Coordinates of C-alpha atoms in Angstrom, one line a residue:
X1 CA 4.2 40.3 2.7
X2 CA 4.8 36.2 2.7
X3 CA 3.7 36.0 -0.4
X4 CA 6.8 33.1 -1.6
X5 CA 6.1 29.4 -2.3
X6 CA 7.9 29.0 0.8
X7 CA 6.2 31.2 3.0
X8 CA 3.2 29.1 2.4
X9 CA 4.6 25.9 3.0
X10 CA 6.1 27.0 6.2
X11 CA 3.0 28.7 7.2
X12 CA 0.6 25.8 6.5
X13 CA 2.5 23.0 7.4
X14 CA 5.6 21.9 10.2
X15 CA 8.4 21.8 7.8
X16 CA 11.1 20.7 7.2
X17 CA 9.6 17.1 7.8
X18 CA 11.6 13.8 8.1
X19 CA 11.5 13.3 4.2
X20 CA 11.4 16.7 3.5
X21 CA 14.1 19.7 3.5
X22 CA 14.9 22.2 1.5
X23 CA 18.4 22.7 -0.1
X24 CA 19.6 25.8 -2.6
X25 CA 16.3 26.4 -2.9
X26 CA 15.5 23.0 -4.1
X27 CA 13.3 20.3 -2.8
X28 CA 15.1 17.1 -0.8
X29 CA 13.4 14.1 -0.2
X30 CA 15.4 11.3 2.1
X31 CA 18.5 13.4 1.2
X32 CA 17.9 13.6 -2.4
X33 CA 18.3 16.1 -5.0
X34 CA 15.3 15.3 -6.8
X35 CA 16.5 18.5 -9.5
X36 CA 19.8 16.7 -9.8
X37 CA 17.7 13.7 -10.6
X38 CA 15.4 15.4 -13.1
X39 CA 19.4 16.8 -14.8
X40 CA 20.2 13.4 -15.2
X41 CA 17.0 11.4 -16.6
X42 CA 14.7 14.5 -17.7
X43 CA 10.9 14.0 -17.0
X44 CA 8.4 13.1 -16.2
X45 CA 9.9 10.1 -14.1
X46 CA 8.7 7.7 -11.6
X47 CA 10.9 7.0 -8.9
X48 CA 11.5 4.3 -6.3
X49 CA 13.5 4.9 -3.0
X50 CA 14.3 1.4 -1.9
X51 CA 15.4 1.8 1.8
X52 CA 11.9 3.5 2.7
X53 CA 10.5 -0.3 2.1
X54 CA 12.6 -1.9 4.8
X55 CA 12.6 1.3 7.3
X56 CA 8.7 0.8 7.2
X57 CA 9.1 -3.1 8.1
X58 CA 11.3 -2.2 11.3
X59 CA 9.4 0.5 12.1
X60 CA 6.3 -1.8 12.1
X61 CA 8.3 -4.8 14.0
X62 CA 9.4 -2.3 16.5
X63 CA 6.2 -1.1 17.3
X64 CA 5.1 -4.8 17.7
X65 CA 7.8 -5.5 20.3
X66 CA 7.2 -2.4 22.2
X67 CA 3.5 -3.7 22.4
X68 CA 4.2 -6.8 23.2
X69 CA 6.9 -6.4 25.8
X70 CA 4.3 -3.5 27.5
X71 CA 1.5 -6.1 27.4
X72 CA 3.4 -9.0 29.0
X73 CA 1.9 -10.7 25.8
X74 CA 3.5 -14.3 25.0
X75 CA 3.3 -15.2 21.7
X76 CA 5.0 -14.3 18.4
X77 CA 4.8 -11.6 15.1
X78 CA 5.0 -12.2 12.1
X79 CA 5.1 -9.6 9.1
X80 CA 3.8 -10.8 5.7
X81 CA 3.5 -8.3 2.7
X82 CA 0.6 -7.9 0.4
X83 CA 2.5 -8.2 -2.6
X84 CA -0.6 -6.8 -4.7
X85 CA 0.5 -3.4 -3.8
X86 CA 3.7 -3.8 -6.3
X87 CA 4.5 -7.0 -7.7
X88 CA 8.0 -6.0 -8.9
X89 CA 10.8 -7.6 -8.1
X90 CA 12.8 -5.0 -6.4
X91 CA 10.3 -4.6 -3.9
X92 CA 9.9 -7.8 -3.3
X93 CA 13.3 -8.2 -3.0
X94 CA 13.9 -5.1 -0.7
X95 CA 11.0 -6.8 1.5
X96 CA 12.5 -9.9 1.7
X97 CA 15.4 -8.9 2.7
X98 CA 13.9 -7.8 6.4
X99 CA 13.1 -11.3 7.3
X100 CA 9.1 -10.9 6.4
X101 CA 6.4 -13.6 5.2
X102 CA 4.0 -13.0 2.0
X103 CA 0.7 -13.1 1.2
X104 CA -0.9 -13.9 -2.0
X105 CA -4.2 -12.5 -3.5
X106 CA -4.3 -14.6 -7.0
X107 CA -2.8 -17.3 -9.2
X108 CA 0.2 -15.7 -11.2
X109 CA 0.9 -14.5 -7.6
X110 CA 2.6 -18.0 -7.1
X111 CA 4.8 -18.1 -9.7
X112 CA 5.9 -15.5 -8.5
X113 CA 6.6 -17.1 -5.1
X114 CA 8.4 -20.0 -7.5
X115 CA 10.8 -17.6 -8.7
X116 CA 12.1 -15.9 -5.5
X117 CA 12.1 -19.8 -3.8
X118 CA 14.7 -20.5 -6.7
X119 CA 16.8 -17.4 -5.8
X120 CA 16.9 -17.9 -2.3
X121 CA 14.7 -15.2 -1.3
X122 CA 11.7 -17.5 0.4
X123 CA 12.6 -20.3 2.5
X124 CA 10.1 -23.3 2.7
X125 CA 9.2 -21.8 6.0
X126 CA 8.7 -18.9 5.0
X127 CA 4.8 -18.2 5.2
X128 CA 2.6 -17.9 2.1
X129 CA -0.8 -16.7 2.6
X130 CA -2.9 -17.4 0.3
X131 CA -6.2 -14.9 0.2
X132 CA -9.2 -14.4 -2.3
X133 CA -11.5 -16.3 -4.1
X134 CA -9.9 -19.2 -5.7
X135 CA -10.9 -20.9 -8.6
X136 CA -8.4 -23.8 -11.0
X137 CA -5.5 -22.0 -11.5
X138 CA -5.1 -20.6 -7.9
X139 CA -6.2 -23.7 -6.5
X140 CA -3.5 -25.8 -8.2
X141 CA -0.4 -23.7 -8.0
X142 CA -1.4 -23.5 -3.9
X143 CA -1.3 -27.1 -3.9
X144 CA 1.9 -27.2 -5.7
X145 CA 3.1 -24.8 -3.5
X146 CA 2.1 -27.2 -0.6
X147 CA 3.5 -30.6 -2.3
X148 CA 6.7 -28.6 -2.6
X149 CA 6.8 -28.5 1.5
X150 CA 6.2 -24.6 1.2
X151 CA 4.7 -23.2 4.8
X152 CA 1.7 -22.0 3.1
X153 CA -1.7 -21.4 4.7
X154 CA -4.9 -21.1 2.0
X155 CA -7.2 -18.5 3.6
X156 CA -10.8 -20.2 2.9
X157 CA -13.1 -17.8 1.3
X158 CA -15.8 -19.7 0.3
X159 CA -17.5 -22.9 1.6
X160 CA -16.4 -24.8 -1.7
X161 CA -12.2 -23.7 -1.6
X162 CA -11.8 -26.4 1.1
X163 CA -12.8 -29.8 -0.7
X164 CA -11.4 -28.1 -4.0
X165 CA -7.9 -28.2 -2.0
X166 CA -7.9 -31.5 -0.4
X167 CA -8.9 -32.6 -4.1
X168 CA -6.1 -31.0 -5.2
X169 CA -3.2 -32.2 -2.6
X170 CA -3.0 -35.5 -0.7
X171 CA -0.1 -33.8 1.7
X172 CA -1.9 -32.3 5.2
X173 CA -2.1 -28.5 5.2
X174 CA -3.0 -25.7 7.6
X175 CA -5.6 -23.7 6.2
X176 CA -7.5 -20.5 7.9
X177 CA -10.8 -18.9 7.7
X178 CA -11.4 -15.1 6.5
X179 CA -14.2 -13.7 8.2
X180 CA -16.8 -11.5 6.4
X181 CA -16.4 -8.7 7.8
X182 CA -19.5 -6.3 8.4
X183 CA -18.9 -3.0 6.0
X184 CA -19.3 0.6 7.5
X185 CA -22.9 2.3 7.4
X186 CA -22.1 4.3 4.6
X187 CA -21.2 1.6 2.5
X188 CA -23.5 0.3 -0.2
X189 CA -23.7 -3.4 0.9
X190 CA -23.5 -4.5 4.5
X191 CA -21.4 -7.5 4.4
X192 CA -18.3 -8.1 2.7
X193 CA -17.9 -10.2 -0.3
X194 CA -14.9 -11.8 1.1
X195 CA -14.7 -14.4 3.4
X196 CA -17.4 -16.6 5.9
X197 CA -20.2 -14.7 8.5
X198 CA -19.6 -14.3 11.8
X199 CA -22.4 -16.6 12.5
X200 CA -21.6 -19.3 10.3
X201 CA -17.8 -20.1 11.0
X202 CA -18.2 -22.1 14.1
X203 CA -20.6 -24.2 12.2
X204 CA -18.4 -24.2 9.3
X205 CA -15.4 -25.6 11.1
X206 CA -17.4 -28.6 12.6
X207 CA -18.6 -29.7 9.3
X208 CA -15.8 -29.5 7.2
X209 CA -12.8 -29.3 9.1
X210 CA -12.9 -30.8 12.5
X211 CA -13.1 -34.5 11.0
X212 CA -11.1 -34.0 8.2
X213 CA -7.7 -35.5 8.9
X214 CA -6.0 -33.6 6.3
X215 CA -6.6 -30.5 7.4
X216 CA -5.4 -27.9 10.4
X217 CA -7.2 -24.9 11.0
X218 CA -4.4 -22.7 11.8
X219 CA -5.3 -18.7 11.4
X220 CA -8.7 -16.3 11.9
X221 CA -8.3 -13.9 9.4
X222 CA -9.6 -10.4 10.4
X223 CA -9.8 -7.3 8.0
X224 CA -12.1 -4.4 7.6
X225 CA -11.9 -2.6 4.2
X226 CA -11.3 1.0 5.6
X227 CA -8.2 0.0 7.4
X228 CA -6.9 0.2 11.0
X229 CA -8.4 3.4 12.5
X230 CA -9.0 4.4 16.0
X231 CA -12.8 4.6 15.9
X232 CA -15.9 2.8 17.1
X233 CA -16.4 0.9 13.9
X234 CA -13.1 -0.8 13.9
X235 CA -13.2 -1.5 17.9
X236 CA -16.6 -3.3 17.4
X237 CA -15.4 -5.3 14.6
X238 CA -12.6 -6.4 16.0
X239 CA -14.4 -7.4 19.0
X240 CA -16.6 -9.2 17.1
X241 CA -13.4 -11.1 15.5
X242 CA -12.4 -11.9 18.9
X243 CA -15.6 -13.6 20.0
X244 CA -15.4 -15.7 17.0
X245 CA -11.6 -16.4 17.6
X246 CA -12.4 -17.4 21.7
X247 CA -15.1 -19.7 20.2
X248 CA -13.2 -21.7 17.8
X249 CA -10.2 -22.2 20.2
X250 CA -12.3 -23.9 22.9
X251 CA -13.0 -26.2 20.3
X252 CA -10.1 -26.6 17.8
X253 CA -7.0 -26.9 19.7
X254 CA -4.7 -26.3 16.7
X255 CA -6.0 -22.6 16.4
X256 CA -3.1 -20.5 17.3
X257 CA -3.0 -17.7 14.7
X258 CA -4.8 -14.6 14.0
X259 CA -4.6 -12.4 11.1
X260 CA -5.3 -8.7 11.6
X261 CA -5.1 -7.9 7.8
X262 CA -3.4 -4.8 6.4
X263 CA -4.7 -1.2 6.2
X264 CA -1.9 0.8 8.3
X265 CA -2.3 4.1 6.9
X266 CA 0.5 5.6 4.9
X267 CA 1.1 10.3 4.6
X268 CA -1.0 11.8 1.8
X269 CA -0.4 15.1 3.5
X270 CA 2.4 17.0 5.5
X271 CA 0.0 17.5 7.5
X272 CA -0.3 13.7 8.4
X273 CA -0.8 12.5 12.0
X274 CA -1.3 9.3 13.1
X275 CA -0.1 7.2 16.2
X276 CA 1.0 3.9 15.5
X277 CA 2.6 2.8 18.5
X278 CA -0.7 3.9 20.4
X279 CA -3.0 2.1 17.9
X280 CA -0.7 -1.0 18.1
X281 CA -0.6 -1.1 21.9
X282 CA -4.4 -1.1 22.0
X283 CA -5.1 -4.2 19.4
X284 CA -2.2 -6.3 21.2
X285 CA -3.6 -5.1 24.7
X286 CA -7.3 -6.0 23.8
X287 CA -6.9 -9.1 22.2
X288 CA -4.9 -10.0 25.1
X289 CA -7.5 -8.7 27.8
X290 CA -10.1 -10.9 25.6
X291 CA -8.2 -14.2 25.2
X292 CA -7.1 -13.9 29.4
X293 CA -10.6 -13.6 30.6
X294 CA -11.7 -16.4 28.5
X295 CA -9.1 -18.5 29.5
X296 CA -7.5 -19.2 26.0
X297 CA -3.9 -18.8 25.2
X298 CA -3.4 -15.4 23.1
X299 CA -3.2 -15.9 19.3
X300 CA 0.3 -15.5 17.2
X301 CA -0.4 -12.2 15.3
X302 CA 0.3 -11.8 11.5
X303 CA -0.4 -8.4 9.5
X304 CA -0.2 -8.3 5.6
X305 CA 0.6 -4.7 5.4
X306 CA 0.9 -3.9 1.7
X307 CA 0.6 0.0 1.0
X308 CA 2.9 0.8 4.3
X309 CA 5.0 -1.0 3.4
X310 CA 6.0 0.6 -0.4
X311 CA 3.7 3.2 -0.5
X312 CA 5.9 5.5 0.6
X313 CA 8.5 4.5 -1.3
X314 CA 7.5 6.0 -4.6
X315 CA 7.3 9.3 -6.2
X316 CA 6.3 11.0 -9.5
X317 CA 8.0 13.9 -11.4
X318 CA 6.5 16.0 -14.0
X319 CA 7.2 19.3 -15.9
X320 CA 4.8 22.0 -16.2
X321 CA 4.6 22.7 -19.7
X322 CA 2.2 25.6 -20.2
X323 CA -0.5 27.5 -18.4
X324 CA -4.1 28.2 -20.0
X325 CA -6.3 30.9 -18.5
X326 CA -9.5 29.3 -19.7
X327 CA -11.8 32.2 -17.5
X328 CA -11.2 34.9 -14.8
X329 CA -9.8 33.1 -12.0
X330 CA -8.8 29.2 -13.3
X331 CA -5.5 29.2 -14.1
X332 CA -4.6 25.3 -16.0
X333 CA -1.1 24.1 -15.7
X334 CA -1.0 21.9 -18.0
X335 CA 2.0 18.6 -17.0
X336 CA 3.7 16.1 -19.4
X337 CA 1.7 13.3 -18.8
X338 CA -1.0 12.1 -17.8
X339 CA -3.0 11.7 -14.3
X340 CA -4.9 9.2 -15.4
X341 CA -2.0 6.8 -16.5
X342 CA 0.8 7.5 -14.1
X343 CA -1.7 8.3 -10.9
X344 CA -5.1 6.6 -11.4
X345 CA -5.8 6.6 -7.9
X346 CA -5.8 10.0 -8.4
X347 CA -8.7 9.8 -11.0
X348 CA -10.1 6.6 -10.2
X349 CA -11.2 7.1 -6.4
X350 CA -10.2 10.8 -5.7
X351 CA -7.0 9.8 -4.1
X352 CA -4.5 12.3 -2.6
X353 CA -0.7 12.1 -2.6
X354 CA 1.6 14.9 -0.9
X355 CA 2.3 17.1 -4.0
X356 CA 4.9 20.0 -3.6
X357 CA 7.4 22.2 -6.1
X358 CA 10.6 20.4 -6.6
X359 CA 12.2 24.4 -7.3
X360 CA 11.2 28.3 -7.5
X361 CA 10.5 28.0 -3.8
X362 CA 11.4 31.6 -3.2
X363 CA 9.4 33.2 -5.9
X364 CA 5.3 34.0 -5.7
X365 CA 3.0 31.5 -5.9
X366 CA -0.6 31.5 -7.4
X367 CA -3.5 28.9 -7.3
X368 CA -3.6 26.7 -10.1
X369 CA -5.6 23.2 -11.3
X370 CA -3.4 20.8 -12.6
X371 CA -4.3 19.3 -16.2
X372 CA -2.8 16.2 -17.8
X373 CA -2.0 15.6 -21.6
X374 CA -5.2 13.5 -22.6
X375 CA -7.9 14.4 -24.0
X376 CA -10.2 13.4 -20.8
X377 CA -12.1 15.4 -19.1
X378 CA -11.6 13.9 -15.8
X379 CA -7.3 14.1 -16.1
X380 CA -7.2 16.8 -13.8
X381 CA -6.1 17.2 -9.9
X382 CA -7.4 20.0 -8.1
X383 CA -7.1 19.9 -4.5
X384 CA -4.6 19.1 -1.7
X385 CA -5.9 16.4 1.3
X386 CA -6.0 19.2 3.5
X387 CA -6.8 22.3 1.8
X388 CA -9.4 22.2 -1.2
X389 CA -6.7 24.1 -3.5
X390 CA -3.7 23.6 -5.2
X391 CA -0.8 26.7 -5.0
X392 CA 2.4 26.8 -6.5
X393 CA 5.3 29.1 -7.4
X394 CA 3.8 31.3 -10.7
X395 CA 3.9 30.1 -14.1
X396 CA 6.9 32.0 -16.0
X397 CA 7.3 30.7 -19.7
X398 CA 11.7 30.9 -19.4
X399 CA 11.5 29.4 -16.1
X400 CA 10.8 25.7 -15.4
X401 CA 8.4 24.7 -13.1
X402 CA 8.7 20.8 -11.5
X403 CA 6.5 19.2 -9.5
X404 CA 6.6 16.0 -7.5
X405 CA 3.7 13.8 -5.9
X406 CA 5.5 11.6 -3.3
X407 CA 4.0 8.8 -1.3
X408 CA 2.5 7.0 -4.7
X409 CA 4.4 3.5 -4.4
X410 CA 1.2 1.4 -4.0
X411 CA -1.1 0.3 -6.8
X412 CA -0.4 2.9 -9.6
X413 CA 1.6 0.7 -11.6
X414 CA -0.9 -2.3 -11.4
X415 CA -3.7 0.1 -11.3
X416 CA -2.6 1.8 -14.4
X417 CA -1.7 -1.6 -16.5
X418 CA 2.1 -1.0 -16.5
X419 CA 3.9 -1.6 -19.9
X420 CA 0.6 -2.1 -21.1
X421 CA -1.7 0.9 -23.3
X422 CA -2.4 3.9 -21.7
X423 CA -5.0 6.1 -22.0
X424 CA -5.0 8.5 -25.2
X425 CA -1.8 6.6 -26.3
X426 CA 0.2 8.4 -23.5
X427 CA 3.5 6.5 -22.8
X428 CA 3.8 5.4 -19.6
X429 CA 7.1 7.2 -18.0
X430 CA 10.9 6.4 -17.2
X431 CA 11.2 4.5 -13.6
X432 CA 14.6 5.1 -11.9
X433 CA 14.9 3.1 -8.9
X434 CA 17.0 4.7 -6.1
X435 CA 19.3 2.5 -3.3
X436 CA 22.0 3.6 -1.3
X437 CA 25.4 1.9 -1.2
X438 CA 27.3 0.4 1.7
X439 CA 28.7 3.9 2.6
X440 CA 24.9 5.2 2.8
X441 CA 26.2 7.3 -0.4
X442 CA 23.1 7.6 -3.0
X443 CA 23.0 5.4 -6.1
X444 CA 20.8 5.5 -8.8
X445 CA 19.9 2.7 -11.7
X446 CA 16.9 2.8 -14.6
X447 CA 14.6 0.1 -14.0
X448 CA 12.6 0.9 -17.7
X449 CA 12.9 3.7 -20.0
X450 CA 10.0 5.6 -21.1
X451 CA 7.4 3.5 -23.5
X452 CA 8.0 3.4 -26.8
X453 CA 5.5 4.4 -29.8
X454 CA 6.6 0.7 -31.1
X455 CA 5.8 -1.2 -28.1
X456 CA 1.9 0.5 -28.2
X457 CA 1.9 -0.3 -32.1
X458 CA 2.9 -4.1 -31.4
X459 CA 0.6 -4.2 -28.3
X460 CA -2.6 -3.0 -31.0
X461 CA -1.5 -5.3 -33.6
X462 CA 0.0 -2.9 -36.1

């Protein structure tokens, strides 16, 4: 009977996948012995696999030439990254190293800017969009972001952020407009928060920017809070964008951009399938097919793609410690940390991440629930994106069981106040950050070690 860990895998899913193979009966992910990591720096660890960051920017700019050379479409691409989904500096660095843009979500975000503009890393015309609600702080660094000669374009999200900036700056700027988007049915508020209404951009525009000498309207910016998906919802909405867009060049000849936002979806399964080159041809294709029968020149296109871009990058580690049959039939294997602190997503909005046995792939497997350290009821993880279960090889006391959860490089860190207190106290884990050196050989370096009982105590005033 295939009753092995690895009869199930192969029987439930295509693999081995392009991350994924197995080696010696242990689990390889880009070619690397994630056992052999766990040897060297114990666990439970967070990793970070550099080179997925820049193969997901040329993956992303290839599909964007493909669909612009099949769509005869004349005008340019420019990737920016959303650097809210990992502020640390050797993503941003990997990033920046692939010829990309940024964009900006809050004020600390541009010292942040500051710094890699020291090193070298952003260029004055390098773009800096600036998105969200912006209040003092925000408001100031983006003008002294603009006084420095920095390409940056504020993203007006409120009908005040305008005269607040030209109060703040006396150097012309391009600015652009975020549209408020119109939320999905199921949603519990119809409109987004963020951003200007369909109807009353035009309007907009005419009285606060058209006679104002100190101000270009450069960009439209376009995005829909579930993301780029191939349904009716995000065809109408975009549609709607475009109307808006046609509108506003007809009458504001400096209009040239337009901002399709992030939301690329990133694998949380290994049963993932979804076609990017297909969905890219269509939004280059119809915003040309829109801008042609009005007449207009097509619009430069700019994404700020934040979780493709690092998402997959990252990966967590853990140890199964212990198992606790606490009735009949639910079996508890209980990790060494915490959902809650390391994978909030997880807990926070029911988030799934590819999870799979780093070793023991050719013994039994059972079906477990997952339970983390605190004392919470909610620190648990209980079901796979495709299958409402979780299996893996059987629990023995003498032999140790690893798990991994791959694909968990966006928001955890920030989510999960990094370096800051974690729930129930529970230390927030070592971070090993993983490059590859000029002979493609692997390389490994410790970004932080594991939280220290000292660094809580100081952090709670002891």
């Amino acid at each position: 009977m295939n009753t092995k860990y690895i009869d199930l895998i192969n029987q439930t899913y295509y693999f081995p996948t392009e991350e994924f193979e197995l080696k010696d009966d242990q689990l390889q992910f880009h070619g690397i012995d994630l056992m052999a990591l766990v040897e060297q720096y114990g666990a439970p660890l967070k990793f970070t696999y550099l080179p997925k960051i820049s193969d997901n920017i040329n993956r992303a700019k290839g599909w964007f030439d493909s669909a612009f050379a099949k769509a005869d479409y004349k005008a340019k691409y420019h990737y920016c990254y959303c650097t809210k989904s990992s502020h640390f500096k050797h993503v941003l660095d990997e990033a920046l190293s692939n010829d990309i843009h940024i964009e900006t979500s809050s004020a600390f975000d541009i010292n942040i800017v500051n710094k890699l503009k020291a090193e070298g890393k952003i260029k004055n015309d390098t773009f800096v969009i600036c998105n969200g609600f912006k209040r003092d702080q925000y408001i100031d660094n983006i003008a002294a972001l603009i006084d420095s000669g920095q390409n940056c374009i504020p993203i007006i999200d409120n009908y005040e952020e305008l005269t607040l900036l030209t109060d703040a700056t006396s150097k012309k700027f391009n600015a652009g407009i975020r549209i408020a988007s119109e939320e999905e049915p199921k949603f519990e508020f119809y409109t987004s928060r963020l951003g200007i209404g369909y109807k009353n951009i035009l309007n907009f525009y005419k009285t606060q920017i058209a006679s104002n000498d100190q101000v270009d309207l450069k960009m439209l910016h376009f995005f829909i809070n579930t993301g780029i998906r191939d349904n009716a919802y995000y065809w109408n909405e975009l549609h709607k964008c475009l109307k808006v867009y046609i509108s506003l060049k007809k009458i504001c000849p400096t209009l040239d951009s337009l901002n399709i936002g992030g939301g690329f979806p990133i694998k949380n399964s290994l049963v993932f399938d979804f076609d990017y080159q297909y969905m890219i041809d269509e939004i280059v294709s119809q915003i040309k097919q829109v801008c042609d029968e009005a007449k207009v020149d097509v619009p430069h296109i700019f994404t700020e793609f934040g979780s493709f871009t690092v998402g997959e990058s990252g990966g967590a580690i853990y140890k199964v410690l212990y198992q606790k049959l606490q009735n009949d039939r639910e079996k508890w294997n209980m990790i060494n940390s915490s959902f809650i602190t390391t994978l909030p997503d997880s807990w926070a909005i029911n988030k799934r991440f590819i999870m799979l046995s780093l070793n023991r792939w050719k013994e039994e497997y059972e079906r477990v629930l997952l339970g983390g350290l605190t004392c919470d009821s909610d620190d648990y993880y209980n079901s796979e994106q495709n299958i409402n279960a979780i299996y893996l090889p059987k629990y023995h006391k003498d032999k140790p069981l690893y798990i991994g959860f791959f694909n968990t490089g966006a928001y955890q860190e920030s989510v999960g106040g990094y370096g800051g207190l974690q729930h129930c106290l529970i230390p927030a884990p070592k971070h090993i950050l993983i490059d590859r050196d000029e002979n493609g050989g692997i390389k490994t370096s410790v970004f932080k070690e594991q939280q220290t009982s000292e660094n809580m105590l100081d952090i709670l005033g002891y």
